[in-house]
PDB file of C-alpha atoms in Angstrom:
ATOM      1  CA  MET K   1      48.875 -40.826  29.722  1.00 46.00           C
ATOM      2  CA  LYS K   2      46.655 -43.390  27.972  1.00 45.00           C
ATOM      3  CA  ASN K   3      43.733 -42.399  30.187  1.00 47.00           C
ATOM      4  CA  TYR K   4      44.361 -38.736  29.372  1.00 43.00           C
ATOM      5  CA  LEU K   5      44.350 -39.435  25.632  1.00 41.00           C
ATOM      6  CA  LYS K   6      41.237 -41.559  25.983  1.00 46.00           C
ATOM      7  CA  ILE K   7      39.394 -38.835  27.891  1.00 46.00           C
ATOM      8  CA  SER K   8      40.545 -36.188  25.388  1.00 48.00           C
ATOM      9  CA  GLY K   9      39.352 -38.324  22.513  1.00 46.00           C
ATOM     10  CA  LEU K  10      35.946 -38.845  24.078  1.00 44.00           C
ATOM     11  CA  ALA K  11      35.633 -35.115  24.735  1.00 46.00           C
ATOM     12  CA  LEU K  12      36.507 -34.353  21.111  1.00 44.00           C
ATOM     13  CA  ILE K  13      33.923 -36.846  19.851  1.00 47.00           C
ATOM     14  CA  ALA K  14      31.279 -35.325  22.137  1.00 47.00           C
ATOM     15  CA  LEU K  15      32.148 -31.816  20.927  1.00 43.00           C
ATOM     16  CA  VAL K  16      31.905 -32.840  17.284  1.00 45.00           C
ATOM     17  CA  GLY K  17      28.575 -34.523  18.028  1.00 50.00           C
ATOM     18  CA  MET K  18      27.221 -31.405  19.685  1.00 49.00           C
ATOM     19  CA  MET K  19      28.343 -29.241  16.769  1.00 51.00           C
ATOM     20  CA  SER K  20      26.686 -31.643  14.347  1.00 50.00           C
ATOM     21  CA  CYS K  21      23.423 -31.515  16.317  1.00 49.00           C
ATOM     22  CA  ASN K  22      23.541 -27.730  16.413  1.00 51.00           C
ATOM     23  CA  LYS K  23      24.025 -27.613  12.647  1.00 48.00           C
ATOM     24  CA  ASP K  24      21.090 -29.976  12.187  1.00 48.00           C
ATOM     25  CA  ASP K  25      18.956 -27.807  14.484  1.00 49.00           C
ATOM     26  CA  ASP K  26      19.986 -24.655  12.613  1.00 49.00           C
ATOM     27  CA  SER K  27      19.183 -26.274   9.277  1.00 46.00           C
ATOM     28  CA  ALA K  28      15.783 -27.346  10.567  1.00 45.00           C
ATOM     29  CA  MET K  29      15.058 -23.823  11.788  1.00 49.00           C
ATOM     30  CA  GLU K  30      16.216 -22.321   8.501  1.00 56.00           C
ATOM     31  CA  ALA K  31      14.020 -24.716   6.535  1.00 70.00           C
ATOM     32  CA  GLU K  32      10.882 -24.077   8.612  1.00 95.00           C
ATOM     33  CA  THR K  33       8.226 -22.166   6.691  1.00 96.00           C
ATOM     34  CA  TYR K  34       5.031 -20.357   7.624  1.00 97.00           C
ATOM     35  CA  ASN K  35       1.860 -20.084   5.600  1.00 96.00           C
ATOM     36  CA  THR K  36       1.624 -16.531   4.302  1.00 98.00           C
ATOM     37  CA  SER K  37      -1.429 -15.101   2.570  1.00 98.00           C
ATOM     38  CA  PHE K  38      -1.447 -12.141   0.189  1.00 98.00           C
ATOM     39  CA  GLU K  39      -4.200  -9.544  -0.232  1.00 98.00           C
ATOM     40  CA  VAL K  40      -4.573  -6.362  -2.268  1.00 98.00           C
ATOM     41  CA  THR K  41      -6.007  -2.998  -1.192  1.00 97.00           C
ATOM     42  CA  ASP K  42      -6.033   0.575  -2.504  1.00 94.00           C
ATOM     43  CA  ALA K  43      -5.824   4.243  -1.625  1.00 89.00           C
ATOM     44  CA  PRO K  44      -8.414   6.471  -3.391  1.00 85.00           C
ATOM     45  CA  ILE K  45      -7.946   8.312  -6.678  1.00 85.00           C
ATOM     46  CA  ASP K  46      -8.696  12.050  -6.752  1.00 76.00           C
ATOM     47  CA  ASN K  47     -11.060  12.260  -9.724  1.00 80.00           C
ATOM     48  CA  ALA K  48     -14.855  12.524  -9.768  1.00 78.00           C
ATOM     49  CA  ASP K  49     -14.970  11.170 -13.339  1.00 84.00           C
ATOM     50  CA  VAL K  50     -13.514   7.827 -12.205  1.00 91.00           C
ATOM     51  CA  GLU K  51     -16.258   5.369 -11.305  1.00 93.00           C
ATOM     52  CA  ALA K  52     -14.021   2.293 -11.072  1.00 96.00           C
ATOM     53  CA  VAL K  53     -10.503   1.099 -11.878  1.00 97.00           C
ATOM     54  CA  PHE K  54     -10.220  -2.509 -13.015  1.00 98.00           C
ATOM     55  CA  VAL K  55      -6.947  -4.391 -13.331  1.00 98.00           C
ATOM     56  CA  THR K  56      -6.618  -7.975 -14.509  1.00 98.00           C
ATOM     57  CA  ILE K  57      -3.905  -9.778 -12.573  1.00 98.00           C
ATOM     58  CA  ALA K  58      -2.582 -12.803 -14.473  1.00 98.00           C
ATOM     59  CA  ASP K  59       0.025 -13.890 -11.923  1.00 98.00           C
ATOM     60  CA  VAL K  60       1.623 -12.873  -8.622  1.00 97.00           C
ATOM     61  CA  SER K  61       5.022 -14.240  -7.626  1.00 97.00           C
ATOM     62  CA  VAL K  62       7.413 -13.860  -4.703  1.00 96.00           C
ATOM     63  CA  ASP K  63      11.096 -14.511  -5.388  1.00 93.00           C
ATOM     64  CA  GLY K  64      10.074 -16.133  -8.668  1.00 94.00           C
ATOM     65  CA  LYS K  65       7.493 -18.510  -7.143  1.00 96.00           C
ATOM     66  CA  SER K  66       3.813 -18.016  -8.057  1.00 97.00           C
ATOM     67  CA  LEU K  67       1.207 -17.821  -5.294  1.00 97.00           C
ATOM     68  CA  GLU K  68      -0.605 -21.062  -4.548  1.00 96.00           C
ATOM     69  CA  GLY K  69      -4.358 -21.023  -4.975  1.00 94.00           C
ATOM     70  CA  PHE K  70      -4.160 -17.978  -7.228  1.00 96.00           C
ATOM     71  CA  SER K  71      -6.046 -17.814 -10.498  1.00 95.00           C
ATOM     72  CA  ALA K  72      -6.255 -14.860 -12.855  1.00 97.00           C
ATOM     73  CA  THR K  73      -8.624 -12.246 -11.485  1.00 97.00           C
ATOM     74  CA  THR K  74     -10.061  -8.882 -12.506  1.00 98.00           C
ATOM     75  CA  VAL K  75     -10.235  -6.562  -9.503  1.00 98.00           C
ATOM     76  CA  ASN K  76     -11.923  -3.188  -9.057  1.00 98.00           C
ATOM     77  CA  LEU K  77      -9.191  -1.517  -7.039  1.00 97.00           C
ATOM     78  CA  ALA K  78     -11.270   1.620  -6.501  1.00 95.00           C
ATOM     79  CA  ALA K  79     -13.644  -0.402  -4.299  1.00 96.00           C
ATOM     80  CA  LEU K  80     -10.863  -1.617  -1.992  1.00 97.00           C
ATOM     81  CA  VAL K  81     -10.530   1.435   0.256  1.00 94.00           C
ATOM     82  CA  ASN K  82     -10.835   2.057   4.014  1.00 93.00           C
ATOM     83  CA  GLY K  83      -9.236  -1.238   4.953  1.00 95.00           C
ATOM     84  CA  LYS K  84     -11.096  -3.429   2.454  1.00 97.00           C
ATOM     85  CA  THR K  85      -8.959  -6.110   0.814  1.00 98.00           C
ATOM     86  CA  GLU K  86      -9.272  -8.923  -1.710  1.00 97.00           C
ATOM     87  CA  ALA K  87      -7.448 -12.219  -1.244  1.00 97.00           C
ATOM     88  CA  LEU K  88      -4.970 -13.271  -3.932  1.00 97.00           C
ATOM     89  CA  GLY K  89      -3.346 -16.496  -2.724  1.00 97.00           C
ATOM     90  CA  ASN K  90      -0.703 -17.845  -0.355  1.00 97.00           C
ATOM     91  CA  LEU K  91       2.812 -19.251  -0.083  1.00 97.00           C
ATOM     92  CA  ASP K  92       4.806 -21.098   2.557  1.00 97.00           C
ATOM     93  CA  LEU K  93       7.694 -18.747   3.326  1.00 97.00           C
ATOM     94  CA  GLN K  94      10.599 -18.705   5.755  1.00 97.00           C
ATOM     95  CA  ALA K  95      10.599 -16.085   8.497  1.00 97.00           C
ATOM     96  CA  LYS K  96      12.681 -13.248   7.016  1.00 96.00           C
ATOM     97  CA  SER K  97      12.479 -10.087   4.912  1.00 96.00           C
ATOM     98  CA  TYR K  98      11.381 -10.195   1.274  1.00 96.00           C
ATOM     99  CA  SER K  99      11.487  -7.514  -1.396  1.00 89.00           C
ATOM    100  CA  ASN K 100      10.649  -9.084  -4.736  1.00 90.00           C
ATOM    101  CA  ILE K 101       6.943  -9.334  -5.525  1.00 96.00           C
ATOM    102  CA  VAL K 102       6.043  -9.298  -9.218  1.00 97.00           C
ATOM    103  CA  PHE K 103       2.552  -8.493 -10.493  1.00 95.00           C
ATOM    104  CA  GLU K 104       1.859  -9.696 -14.037  1.00 98.00           C
ATOM    105  CA  LEU K 105      -1.049  -7.795 -15.587  1.00 98.00           C
ATOM    106  CA  ASP K 106      -3.134  -8.621 -18.648  1.00 98.00           C
ATOM    107  CA  PHE K 107      -3.708  -5.406 -20.577  1.00 98.00           C
ATOM    108  CA  ASP K 108      -5.614  -7.093 -23.422  1.00 97.00           C
ATOM    109  CA  GLN K 109      -8.569  -8.838 -21.770  1.00 97.00           C
ATOM    110  CA  ASP K 110     -10.242  -9.477 -18.427  1.00 97.00           C
ATOM    111  CA  VAL K 111     -10.995 -12.907 -16.955  1.00 97.00           C
ATOM    112  CA  ASP K 112     -14.232 -13.080 -18.974  1.00 97.00           C
ATOM    113  CA  GLY K 113     -12.367 -12.482 -22.224  1.00 97.00           C
ATOM    114  CA  ASN K 114     -13.567  -8.908 -22.665  1.00 97.00           C
ATOM    115  CA  ALA K 115     -11.255  -6.117 -23.794  1.00 97.00           C
ATOM    116  CA  PRO K 116      -9.448  -4.308 -22.309  1.00 98.00           C
ATOM    117  CA  GLY K 117      -7.992  -6.119 -19.304  1.00 98.00           C
ATOM    118  CA  CYS K 118      -7.024  -2.990 -17.353  1.00 98.00           C
ATOM    119  CA  TYR K 119      -9.107   0.156 -17.578  1.00 98.00           C
ATOM    120  CA  VAL K 120     -10.704   3.150 -15.918  1.00 97.00           C
ATOM    121  CA  GLU K 121     -14.489   3.142 -15.995  1.00 96.00           C
ATOM    122  CA  ARG K 122     -15.695   6.706 -16.276  1.00 93.00           C
ATOM    123  CA  ALA K 123     -18.850   8.062 -14.681  1.00 88.00           C
ATOM    124  CA  ASN K 124     -20.621   7.852 -18.073  1.00 90.00           C
ATOM    125  CA  GLY K 125     -19.771   4.142 -18.398  1.00 92.00           C
ATOM    126  CA  GLU K 126     -16.996   4.521 -20.966  1.00 94.00           C
ATOM    127  CA  LYS K 127     -13.855   2.403 -20.625  1.00 96.00           C
ATOM    128  CA  ASP K 128     -10.424   4.017 -20.907  1.00 96.00           C
ATOM    129  CA  ALA K 129      -7.722   1.367 -21.364  1.00 97.00           C
ATOM    130  CA  LEU K 130      -4.705   1.398 -19.045  1.00 97.00           C
ATOM    131  CA  VAL K 131      -1.343   0.224 -20.373  1.00 96.00           C
ATOM    132  CA  ALA K 132       2.319   0.484 -19.398  1.00 95.00           C
ATOM    133  CA  THR K 133       5.630  -0.233 -21.125  1.00 95.00           C
ATOM    134  CA  SER K 134       5.713  -3.642 -19.409  1.00 97.00           C
ATOM    135  CA  ASN K 135       2.994  -5.907 -18.056  1.00 97.00           C
ATOM    136  CA  LYS K 136       5.226  -7.023 -15.183  1.00 97.00           C
ATOM    137  CA  ILE K 137       5.465  -4.714 -12.179  1.00 97.00           C
ATOM    138  CA  THR K 138       8.297  -5.422  -9.756  1.00 95.00           C
ATOM    139  CA  ILE K 139       7.411  -4.128  -6.293  1.00 93.00           C
ATOM    140  CA  SER K 140      10.595  -3.146  -4.493  1.00 85.00           C
ATOM    141  CA  ASP K 141       9.033  -2.429  -1.097  1.00 93.00           C
ATOM    142  CA  LYS K 142      10.092  -4.840   1.663  1.00 94.00           C
ATOM    143  CA  PHE K 143       7.862  -6.960   3.868  1.00 97.00           C
ATOM    144  CA  GLU K 144       8.566  -9.235   6.821  1.00 97.00           C
ATOM    145  CA  VAL K 145       7.341 -12.792   7.394  1.00 98.00           C
ATOM    146  CA  LEU K 146       7.172 -13.607  11.115  1.00 97.00           C
ATOM    147  CA  ALA K 147       7.717 -16.944  12.836  1.00 96.00           C
ATOM    148  CA  ASN K 148       4.684 -18.435  14.589  1.00 93.00           C
ATOM    149  CA  ALA K 149       2.340 -15.642  13.509  1.00 94.00           C
ATOM    150  CA  THR K 150      -0.626 -15.050  11.233  1.00 94.00           C
ATOM    151  CA  ASN K 151       1.119 -13.571   8.214  1.00 98.00           C
ATOM    152  CA  VAL K 152      -1.133 -11.550   5.927  1.00 98.00           C
ATOM    153  CA  ILE K 153       0.834  -9.472   3.432  1.00 98.00           C
ATOM    154  CA  VAL K 154      -1.203  -6.513   2.191  1.00 98.00           C
ATOM    155  CA  ILE K 155      -0.252  -5.027  -1.175  1.00 98.00           C
ATOM    156  CA  ASP K 156      -1.401  -1.397  -1.325  1.00 97.00           C
ATOM    157  CA  PHE K 157      -1.912  -0.465  -4.986  1.00 92.00           C
ATOM    158  CA  ASP K 158      -2.167   3.320  -4.571  1.00 94.00           C
ATOM    159  CA  LEU K 159      -4.246   4.533  -7.539  1.00 94.00           C
ATOM    160  CA  ARG K 160      -3.467   8.171  -6.823  1.00 91.00           C
ATOM    161  CA  LYS K 161       0.228   7.456  -7.401  1.00 94.00           C
ATOM    162  CA  THR K 162      -0.057   4.855 -10.165  1.00 95.00           C
ATOM    163  CA  ILE K 163      -2.577   6.368 -12.605  1.00 94.00           C
ATOM    164  CA  LYS K 164      -2.243   9.671 -14.439  1.00 91.00           C
ATOM    165  CA  GLU K 165      -4.688  11.725 -16.469  1.00 88.00           C
ATOM    166  CA  GLU K 166      -3.451  13.519 -19.565  1.00 85.00           C
ATOM    167  CA  LYS K 167      -5.709  16.301 -20.806  1.00 78.00           C
ATOM    168  CA  GLU K 168      -5.866  17.686 -24.323  1.00 74.00           C
ATOM    169  CA  GLY K 169      -8.480  20.358 -24.783  1.00 61.00           C
ATOM    170  CA  ALA K 170     -11.863  19.097 -23.629  1.00 60.00           C
ATOM    171  CA  SER K 171     -10.807  15.438 -23.733  1.00 72.00           C
ATOM    172  CA  SER K 172      -8.614  13.438 -21.392  1.00 79.00           C
ATOM    173  CA  ASP K 173      -6.931  10.055 -21.295  1.00 90.00           C
ATOM    174  CA  PHE K 174      -5.996   7.872 -18.331  1.00 93.00           C
ATOM    175  CA  ASP K 175      -2.898   5.713 -18.257  1.00 94.00           C
ATOM    176  CA  PHE K 176      -0.460   4.073 -15.890  1.00 96.00           C
ATOM    177  CA  VAL K 177       2.481   6.213 -14.785  1.00 95.00           C
ATOM    178  CA  THR K 178       6.056   5.236 -15.700  1.00 95.00           C
ATOM    179  CA  MET K 179       7.339   1.822 -14.603  1.00 96.00           C
ATOM    180  CA  SER K 180       9.583   3.305 -11.898  1.00 94.00           C
ATOM    181  CA  GLU K 181       6.693   5.407 -10.559  1.00 95.00           C
ATOM    182  CA  LEU K 182       4.387   2.386 -10.762  1.00 94.00           C
ATOM    183  CA  SER K 183       6.775   0.298  -8.676  1.00 94.00           C
ATOM    184  CA  ALA K 184       7.218   3.119  -6.147  1.00 92.00           C
ATOM    185  CA  GLY K 185       3.447   3.636  -5.892  1.00 94.00           C
ATOM    186  CA  ILE K 186       2.800   0.145  -4.514  1.00 96.00           C
ATOM    187  CA  ARG K 187       3.713  -0.726  -0.942  1.00 96.00           C
ATOM    188  CA  THR K 188       3.701  -4.027   0.942  1.00 97.00           C
ATOM    189  CA  VAL K 189       3.169  -4.564   4.672  1.00 98.00           C
ATOM    190  CA  ASN K 190       2.547  -7.431   7.053  1.00 98.00           C
ATOM    191  CA  ALA K 191      -0.864  -6.665   8.578  1.00 97.00           C
ATOM    192  CA  GLU K 192       0.349  -8.145  11.878  1.00 96.00           C
ATOM    193  CA  LEU K 193       2.807  -5.235  12.144  1.00 97.00           C
ATOM    194  CA  THR K 194       0.388  -2.421  11.336  1.00 98.00           C
ATOM    195  CA  GLY K 195      -2.125  -0.154  13.006  1.00 98.00           C
ATOM    196  CA  LYS K 196      -4.504   2.505  11.742  1.00 97.00           C
ATOM    197  CA  ILE K 197      -5.567   6.103  12.248  1.00 98.00           C
ATOM    198  CA  SER K 198      -9.203   7.020  11.745  1.00 98.00           C
ATOM    199  CA  GLY K 199     -11.539   9.799  12.723  1.00 98.00           C
ATOM    200  CA  ASN K 200     -13.995  12.471  11.676  1.00 98.00           C
ATOM    201  CA  VAL K 201     -13.430  15.869  10.101  1.00 98.00           C
ATOM    202  CA  ASN K 202     -15.693  18.792  11.032  1.00 97.00           C
ATOM    203  CA  ASP K 203     -15.732  21.265   8.138  1.00 96.00           C
ATOM    204  CA  ALA K 204     -18.491  23.572   9.360  1.00 93.00           C
ATOM    205  CA  ASN K 205     -17.352  26.379   7.041  1.00 91.00           C
ATOM    206  CA  ASP K 206     -17.573  24.103   3.983  1.00 92.00           C
ATOM    207  CA  THR K 207     -14.068  24.933   2.785  1.00 90.00           C
ATOM    208  CA  SER K 208     -13.795  22.160   0.196  1.00 94.00           C
ATOM    209  CA  ASP K 209     -15.580  20.026  -2.375  1.00 93.00           C
ATOM    210  CA  LYS K 210     -13.355  17.165  -1.264  1.00 93.00           C
ATOM    211  CA  ILE K 211     -10.854  16.666   1.567  1.00 96.00           C
ATOM    212  CA  ILE K 212      -8.019  14.149   1.415  1.00 96.00           C
ATOM    213  CA  VAL K 213      -6.020  13.145   4.495  1.00 98.00           C
ATOM    214  CA  TYR K 214      -2.395  12.187   3.890  1.00 98.00           C
ATOM    215  CA  ALA K 215      -0.199  10.258   6.320  1.00 98.00           C
ATOM    216  CA  TYR K 216       3.513  11.099   6.199  1.00 99.00           C
ATOM    217  CA  GLU K 217       6.363   9.760   8.237  1.00 98.00           C
ATOM    218  CA  LYS K 218       6.992  12.355  10.932  1.00 98.00           C
ATOM    219  CA  GLY K 219       9.112  15.241   9.655  1.00 97.00           C
ATOM    220  CA  SER K 220       9.092  14.164   6.001  1.00 98.00           C
ATOM    221  CA  PHE K 221       6.417  16.507   4.629  1.00 98.00           C
ATOM    222  CA  ASP K 222       7.655  19.403   2.467  1.00 97.00           C
ATOM    223  CA  ALA K 223       4.700  21.501   1.311  1.00 97.00           C
ATOM    224  CA  ASP K 224       6.563  23.179  -1.556  1.00 95.00           C
ATOM    225  CA  VAL K 225       7.636  19.842  -3.041  1.00 94.00           C
ATOM    226  CA  GLU K 226       4.574  17.728  -2.346  1.00 96.00           C
ATOM    227  CA  THR K 227       1.945  20.143  -3.666  1.00 95.00           C
ATOM    228  CA  GLN K 228       3.778  20.878  -6.935  1.00 92.00           C
ATOM    229  CA  GLY K 229       4.025  17.344  -8.264  1.00 86.00           C
ATOM    230  CA  LYS K 230       6.967  14.995  -8.573  1.00 85.00           C
ATOM    231  CA  GLY K 231       8.553  12.951 -11.339  1.00 88.00           C
ATOM    232  CA  GLU K 232       7.688  12.549 -14.997  1.00 89.00           C
ATOM    233  CA  SER K 233       3.988  12.102 -14.231  1.00 91.00           C
ATOM    234  CA  GLY K 234       3.786  15.037 -11.803  1.00 89.00           C
ATOM    235  CA  VAL K 235       2.386  12.996  -8.906  1.00 92.00           C
ATOM    236  CA  THR K 236       1.399  15.283  -6.032  1.00 94.00           C
ATOM    237  CA  PHE K 237       1.824  14.204  -2.403  1.00 96.00           C
ATOM    238  CA  ALA K 238       4.050  11.457  -3.797  1.00 94.00           C
ATOM    239  CA  ASN K 239       5.889  10.788  -0.530  1.00 95.00           C
ATOM    240  CA  ALA K 240       2.751  10.167   1.519  1.00 97.00           C
ATOM    241  CA  VAL K 241       2.671   6.674   2.990  1.00 97.00           C
ATOM    242  CA  THR K 242      -1.052   6.443   2.297  1.00 97.00           C
ATOM    243  CA  SER K 243      -4.133   8.629   2.023  1.00 96.00           C
ATOM    244  CA  ALA K 244      -7.876   8.577   2.615  1.00 96.00           C
ATOM    245  CA  GLU K 245     -10.859  10.541   1.399  1.00 95.00           C
ATOM    246  CA  VAL K 246     -13.128  12.225   3.924  1.00 97.00           C
ATOM    247  CA  THR K 247     -16.606  10.855   3.238  1.00 93.00           C
ATOM    248  CA  GLY K 248     -20.158  10.704   4.528  1.00 88.00           C
ATOM    249  CA  LEU K 249     -22.258  13.065   6.603  1.00 88.00           C
ATOM    250  CA  SER K 250     -19.954  12.558   9.578  1.00 91.00           C
ATOM    251  CA  GLY K 251     -16.833  13.339   7.539  1.00 96.00           C
ATOM    252  CA  SER K 252     -15.122  10.061   8.361  1.00 98.00           C
ATOM    253  CA  TYR K 253     -11.744   8.822   7.125  1.00 98.00           C
ATOM    254  CA  SER K 254      -9.530   5.802   7.725  1.00 97.00           C
ATOM    255  CA  LEU K 255      -5.776   5.458   7.157  1.00 98.00           C
ATOM    256  CA  ASP K 256      -5.158   1.723   7.212  1.00 98.00           C
ATOM    257  CA  PHE K 257      -2.194  -0.655   7.332  1.00 98.00           C
ATOM    258  CA  LEU K 258       0.294   1.834   8.784  1.00 98.00           C
ATOM    259  CA  GLU K 259       3.543   0.301   9.982  1.00 97.00           C
ATOM    260  CA  GLU K 260       4.809   1.100  13.474  1.00 96.00           C
ATOM    261  CA  GLY K 261       6.161   4.626  13.789  1.00 97.00           C
ATOM    262  CA  GLU K 262       5.231   8.291  14.116  1.00 98.00           C
ATOM    263  CA  TYR K 263       3.152  10.015  11.462  1.00 98.00           C
ATOM    264  CA  GLU K 264       2.073  13.542  10.675  1.00 99.00           C
ATOM    265  CA  LEU K 265      -1.373  14.071   9.193  1.00 99.00           C
ATOM    266  CA  ILE K 266      -1.834  16.528   6.339  1.00 99.00           C
ATOM    267  CA  PHE K 267      -5.327  17.675   5.355  1.00 98.00           C
ATOM    268  CA  ALA K 268      -5.745  18.983   1.803  1.00 97.00           C
ATOM    269  CA  SER K 269      -8.649  20.819   0.189  1.00 97.00           C
ATOM    270  CA  TYR K 270      -9.787  20.058  -3.375  1.00 94.00           C
ATOM    271  CA  ASN K 271     -12.284  21.890  -5.571  1.00 92.00           C
ATOM    272  CA  GLU K 272     -14.300  20.245  -8.325  1.00 85.00           C
ATOM    273  CA  ALA K 273     -13.580  21.563 -11.814  1.00 77.00           C
ATOM    274  CA  GLU K 274     -16.032  21.910 -14.706  1.00 71.00           C
ATOM    275  CA  ASP K 275     -14.586  18.775 -16.340  1.00 65.00           C
ATOM    276  CA  ASN K 276     -15.535  16.676 -13.258  1.00 63.00           C
ATOM    277  CA  GLY K 277     -11.952  16.437 -12.081  1.00 72.00           C
ATOM    278  CA  PHE K 278     -10.691  17.698  -8.739  1.00 84.00           C
ATOM    279  CA  SER K 279      -7.875  20.195  -8.445  1.00 87.00           C
ATOM    280  CA  PHE K 280      -5.790  20.887  -5.377  1.00 92.00           C
ATOM    281  CA  ASN K 281      -6.973  24.051  -3.651  1.00 94.00           C
ATOM    282  CA  ALA K 282      -5.024  24.510  -0.417  1.00 97.00           C
ATOM    283  CA  LEU K 283      -3.623  22.854   2.662  1.00 98.00           C
ATOM    284  CA  LEU K 284      -5.978  23.076   5.607  1.00 98.00           C
ATOM    285  CA  ASN K 285      -5.402  24.259   9.141  1.00 98.00           C
ATOM    286  CA  VAL K 286      -6.888  21.753  11.557  1.00 98.00           C
ATOM    287  CA  GLU K 287      -7.187  21.291  15.301  1.00 98.00           C
ATOM    288  CA  SER K 288      -7.537  18.012  17.137  1.00 98.00           C
ATOM    289  CA  THR K 289     -10.708  17.838  19.204  1.00 97.00           C
ATOM    290  CA  THR K 290      -8.891  15.741  21.823  1.00 94.00           C
ATOM    291  CA  GLY K 291      -5.537  17.529  21.986  1.00 96.00           C
ATOM    292  CA  LEU K 292      -3.740  14.892  19.897  1.00 97.00           C
ATOM    293  CA  ASN K 293      -0.484  16.097  18.326  1.00 98.00           C
ATOM    294  CA  LEU K 294      -1.294  15.674  14.628  1.00 98.00           C
ATOM    295  CA  GLY K 295       2.366  16.155  13.736  1.00 98.00           C
ATOM    296  CA  ALA K 296       3.473  13.109  15.725  1.00 98.00           C
ATOM    297  CA  VAL K 297       0.774  10.443  15.878  1.00 98.00           C
ATOM    298  CA  GLU K 298       2.355   7.265  17.212  1.00 97.00           C
ATOM    299  CA  VAL K 299       1.106   4.048  15.634  1.00 98.00           C
ATOM    300  CA  GLY K 300       1.833   0.587  17.004  1.00 95.00           C
ATOM    301  CA  SER K 301       0.950  -2.920  15.908  1.00 92.00           C
ATOM    302  CA  THR K 302      -2.808  -3.612  15.956  1.00 86.00           C
ATOM    303  CA  LEU K 303      -3.487  -0.173  17.510  1.00 90.00           C
ATOM    304  CA  GLN K 304      -6.402   1.937  16.287  1.00 95.00           C
ATOM    305  CA  ILE K 305      -5.794   5.636  16.872  1.00 97.00           C
ATOM    306  CA  SER K 306      -8.719   8.066  16.850  1.00 97.00           C
ATOM    307  CA  ALA K 307      -7.926  11.494  15.381  1.00 98.00           C
ATOM    308  CA  ASN K 308     -11.009  13.717  15.180  1.00 98.00           C
ATOM    309  CA  VAL K 309     -10.345  17.226  13.876  1.00 98.00           C
ATOM    310  CA  THR K 310     -11.994  20.559  13.143  1.00 98.00           C
ATOM    311  CA  ILE K 311     -11.081  22.614  10.069  1.00 98.00           C
ATOM    312  CA  THR K 312     -10.157  26.156  11.129  1.00 97.00           C
ATOM    313  CA  GLY K 313      -9.168  27.578   7.736  1.00 96.00           C
ATOM    314  CA  THR K 314      -6.698  27.293   4.875  1.00 95.00           C
ATOM    315  CA  LYS K 315      -2.949  27.869   4.868  1.00 91.00           C
TER     316      LYS K 315
END
């Protein structure tokens, strides 16, 4: 009996010891962090009168903690297209999902002390100040930090969704959209989990002054809703994940930092107005030159999908 009790006691002690070790291991795993860098990029704005869009970022924080190595910076977002990014800073973060990035903007002055801090630079060189009801933008989009990986979080500040133009007679004024629209117009992704779609557009019939390619999650595009404008600011194509302008003699475009999934590509025609702005003209009928299903383009991590198309007319 004594031997039985002794053996039972030793077994219990061993079990408690194992549980304690497991807890220590779990705590160590939970506490482990991974260096995570943050960069900003942009999707193009649909206005010929816009030469540049400068924003002065005073602070960037994740879950209330400011990025390390970050100092106030004035960035021309309009130059950060087609996969171009600008580094902001980094943090050591645990491997999990996050959804609370806060951008603090300086509306009053840029990093050189010049006013204003956020503005549209028009083609004639004039500055049009950008302001919002708050200088702190909370980005609600989620991003994932991975264990044992190169974590680069890309913040896509979509100018087409976040800036509006209000016209009054022959004059116009640019401003930020509402705070809720501003938050919704910025997405965050881990570059390690993204791919891209790029290609060339053959518009032999010269259907448009400008062509924009929109990437939608498969099955989510509603032409009646997306072309009419959404929300208080009337943002068109508001549910597009991202967009790209067709540029150059070859008609090239690049849809970057797309998370894994299936996408449908929408090609839209724009005509230039007398006031230098672009107005939506029509959706375009297109055909893939390689037989790719443009309504279900599958994107995987680090994959680069080629989608060359020919414009066959308007819808």
